[in-house]
Amino acid sequence: MGVSAVPQNGDVCNKFGLYKSVCCAAEIVINAGSAFSDCPKHPKLTTIWKPTVDEKIARLTGKKPEPDPAPAPETHIENRRLFDLAFGRRRLEDWEQNHLHTCKVCQGVLYVFVHQPLGAVSEDTKKRGDAA
């Protein structure tokens, strides 16, 4: 490795393993003797790589770490319901209103629908009518 105690992009890896970037937790597997790369999400910036904790636990206990259970997928408001809300055709249910107050994804979709020019919507509706 270079002068620093923690490996950075460009430093040579001393030990094969799974490493995680400090900036965004991107993971790489690297062989001993290979140079650490830039973070795949933040190229051309200094990247600090740390060995994963799971690898240390596996060495100490002799057991393979259990994978984390997959998180439950987040339920979002359907786009068509947000579209109808934006044009005053629908009221949201209580859970949808509560969700909309905290979900940046659904807020962003609603924002796009609310700021659509009305001419674009009527033209799109006519095109769908012609296609049927």
Tab-separated table of C-alpha atoms in Angstrom:
chain	number	residue	atom	x	y	z
A	1	MET	CA	0.000	0.000	0.000
A	2	GLY	CA	0.972	3.627	-0.297
A	3	VAL	CA	1.847	5.875	2.628
A	4	SER	CA	-1.649	5.794	4.150
A	5	ALA	CA	-2.793	3.083	6.626
A	6	VAL	CA	-6.003	2.440	4.682
A	7	PRO	CA	-5.925	1.387	1.044
A	8	GLN	CA	-6.901	3.979	-1.530
A	9	ASN	CA	-7.382	3.803	-5.284
A	10	GLY	CA	-4.002	3.230	-6.902
A	11	ASP	CA	-2.515	1.446	-3.848
A	12	VAL	CA	-1.462	-2.192	-4.233
A	13	CYS	CA	-3.580	-4.710	-2.342
A	14	ASN	CA	-1.666	-6.803	0.190
A	15	LYS	CA	-4.392	-9.381	0.795
A	16	PHE	CA	-7.084	-10.942	-1.396
A	17	GLY	CA	-10.569	-10.077	-0.201
A	18	LEU	CA	-13.830	-8.262	-0.457
A	19	TYR	CA	-13.474	-4.525	0.088
A	20	LYS	CA	-16.073	-1.786	0.488
A	21	SER	CA	-15.669	1.861	-0.473
A	22	VAL	CA	-16.136	4.325	2.366
A	23	CYS	CA	-17.978	6.809	0.123
A	24	CYS	CA	-20.952	4.676	-0.946
A	25	ALA	CA	-20.336	1.075	0.178
A	26	ALA	CA	-19.584	-0.163	-3.349
A	27	GLU	CA	-17.962	-3.582	-3.109
A	28	ILE	CA	-15.056	-5.063	-5.046
A	29	VAL	CA	-13.172	-8.336	-4.867
A	30	ILE	CA	-9.466	-7.791	-5.364
A	31	ASN	CA	-6.441	-10.070	-5.598
A	32	ALA	CA	-3.247	-9.502	-3.627
A	33	GLY	CA	-0.787	-7.592	-5.794
A	34	SER	CA	-3.520	-5.811	-7.784
A	35	ALA	CA	-4.061	-2.068	-7.585
A	36	PHE	CA	-7.213	-0.754	-5.945
A	37	SER	CA	-9.480	0.875	-8.501
A	38	ASP	CA	-11.533	4.050	-8.392
A	39	CYS	CA	-15.003	3.703	-6.897
A	40	PRO	CA	-17.312	2.609	-9.727
A	41	LYS	CA	-19.834	5.267	-8.672
A	42	HIS	CA	-17.304	8.068	-8.103
A	43	PRO	CA	-14.536	7.752	-10.714
A	44	LYS	CA	-11.512	10.049	-10.625
A	45	LEU	CA	-12.038	10.844	-6.921
A	46	THR	CA	-10.004	9.540	-3.993
A	47	THR	CA	-11.544	6.262	-2.853
A	48	ILE	CA	-10.797	4.642	0.498
A	49	TRP	CA	-11.338	0.866	0.560
A	50	LYS	CA	-11.964	-1.086	3.763
A	51	PRO	CA	-12.123	-4.869	4.139
A	52	THR	CA	-15.681	-6.000	4.824
A	53	VAL	CA	-16.613	-6.831	8.402
A	54	ASP	CA	-18.277	-10.092	7.297
A	55	GLU	CA	-14.898	-11.401	6.150
A	56	LYS	CA	-13.369	-10.681	9.565
A	57	ILE	CA	-16.287	-12.384	11.345
A	58	ALA	CA	-16.017	-15.431	9.075
A	59	ARG	CA	-12.283	-15.765	9.843
A	60	LEU	CA	-12.833	-15.463	13.606
A	61	THR	CA	-15.788	-17.830	13.888
A	62	GLY	CA	-14.911	-20.204	11.067
A	63	LYS	CA	-18.515	-19.875	9.843
A	64	LYS	CA	-19.795	-18.359	6.661
A	65	PRO	CA	-21.864	-15.241	7.460
A	66	GLU	CA	-25.623	-15.509	6.945
A	67	PRO	CA	-26.905	-13.273	4.163
A	68	ASP	CA	-29.146	-10.447	5.279
A	69	PRO	CA	-32.789	-11.118	4.509
A	70	ALA	CA	-33.976	-9.040	1.581
A	71	PRO	CA	-35.834	-5.947	2.759
A	72	ALA	CA	-39.508	-5.842	1.968
A	73	PRO	CA	-40.097	-3.839	-1.195
A	74	GLU	CA	-41.462	-0.392	-0.492
A	75	THR	CA	-45.019	0.108	-1.645
A	76	HIS	CA	-45.477	3.235	-3.721
A	77	ILE	CA	-48.646	4.879	-4.989
A	78	GLU	CA	-49.514	3.682	-8.485
A	79	ASN	CA	-48.594	6.211	-11.191
A	80	ARG	CA	-52.111	6.218	-12.644
A	81	ARG	CA	-53.508	7.187	-9.221
A	82	LEU	CA	-50.991	10.044	-8.946
A	83	PHE	CA	-51.873	11.119	-12.496
A	84	ASP	CA	-55.587	11.194	-11.640
A	85	LEU	CA	-54.812	13.108	-8.421
A	86	ALA	CA	-52.817	15.709	-10.364
A	87	PHE	CA	-55.793	16.388	-12.640
A	88	GLY	CA	-58.377	16.402	-9.848
A	89	ARG	CA	-60.007	13.117	-10.807
A	90	ARG	CA	-59.172	11.228	-7.620
A	91	ARG	CA	-58.682	11.621	-3.890
A	92	LEU	CA	-56.007	9.574	-2.190
A	93	GLU	CA	-56.721	7.021	0.515
A	94	ASP	CA	-55.360	7.746	4.009
A	95	TRP	CA	-52.329	5.448	3.619
A	96	GLU	CA	-51.525	7.081	0.277
A	97	GLN	CA	-51.676	10.585	1.764
A	98	ASN	CA	-49.393	9.544	4.628
A	99	HIS	CA	-47.007	7.860	2.205
A	100	LEU	CA	-46.938	10.873	-0.125
A	101	HIS	CA	-45.834	13.146	2.737
A	102	THR	CA	-42.681	11.076	3.307
A	103	CYS	CA	-41.819	9.480	-0.061
A	104	LYS	CA	-39.559	11.528	-2.329
A	105	VAL	CA	-40.166	9.131	-5.243
A	106	CYS	CA	-43.951	9.553	-5.231
A	107	GLN	CA	-43.597	13.296	-4.608
A	108	GLY	CA	-41.356	13.550	-7.670
A	109	VAL	CA	-43.800	11.629	-9.872
A	110	LEU	CA	-46.699	13.792	-8.697
A	111	TYR	CA	-44.628	16.940	-9.310
A	112	VAL	CA	-44.044	15.897	-12.926
A	113	PHE	CA	-47.748	15.198	-13.461
A	114	VAL	CA	-48.837	18.467	-11.842
A	115	HIS	CA	-46.451	20.472	-14.024
A	116	GLN	CA	-47.449	18.829	-17.330
A	117	PRO	CA	-48.749	21.319	-19.874
A	118	LEU	CA	-52.448	20.668	-20.409
A	119	GLY	CA	-52.041	20.603	-24.199
A	120	ALA	CA	-49.659	17.618	-23.977
A	121	VAL	CA	-52.220	15.627	-21.999
A	122	SER	CA	-55.117	16.294	-24.366
A	123	GLU	CA	-52.946	15.503	-27.428
A	124	ASP	CA	-51.842	12.224	-25.831
A	125	THR	CA	-55.466	11.325	-25.052
A	126	LYS	CA	-56.475	12.017	-28.686
A	127	LYS	CA	-53.619	9.832	-29.984
A	128	ARG	CA	-54.689	6.932	-27.757
A	129	GLY	CA	-58.287	7.378	-28.942
A	130	ASP	CA	-57.165	7.251	-32.575
A	131	ALA	CA	-55.157	4.088	-31.984
A	132	ALA	CA	-58.144	2.196	-30.552
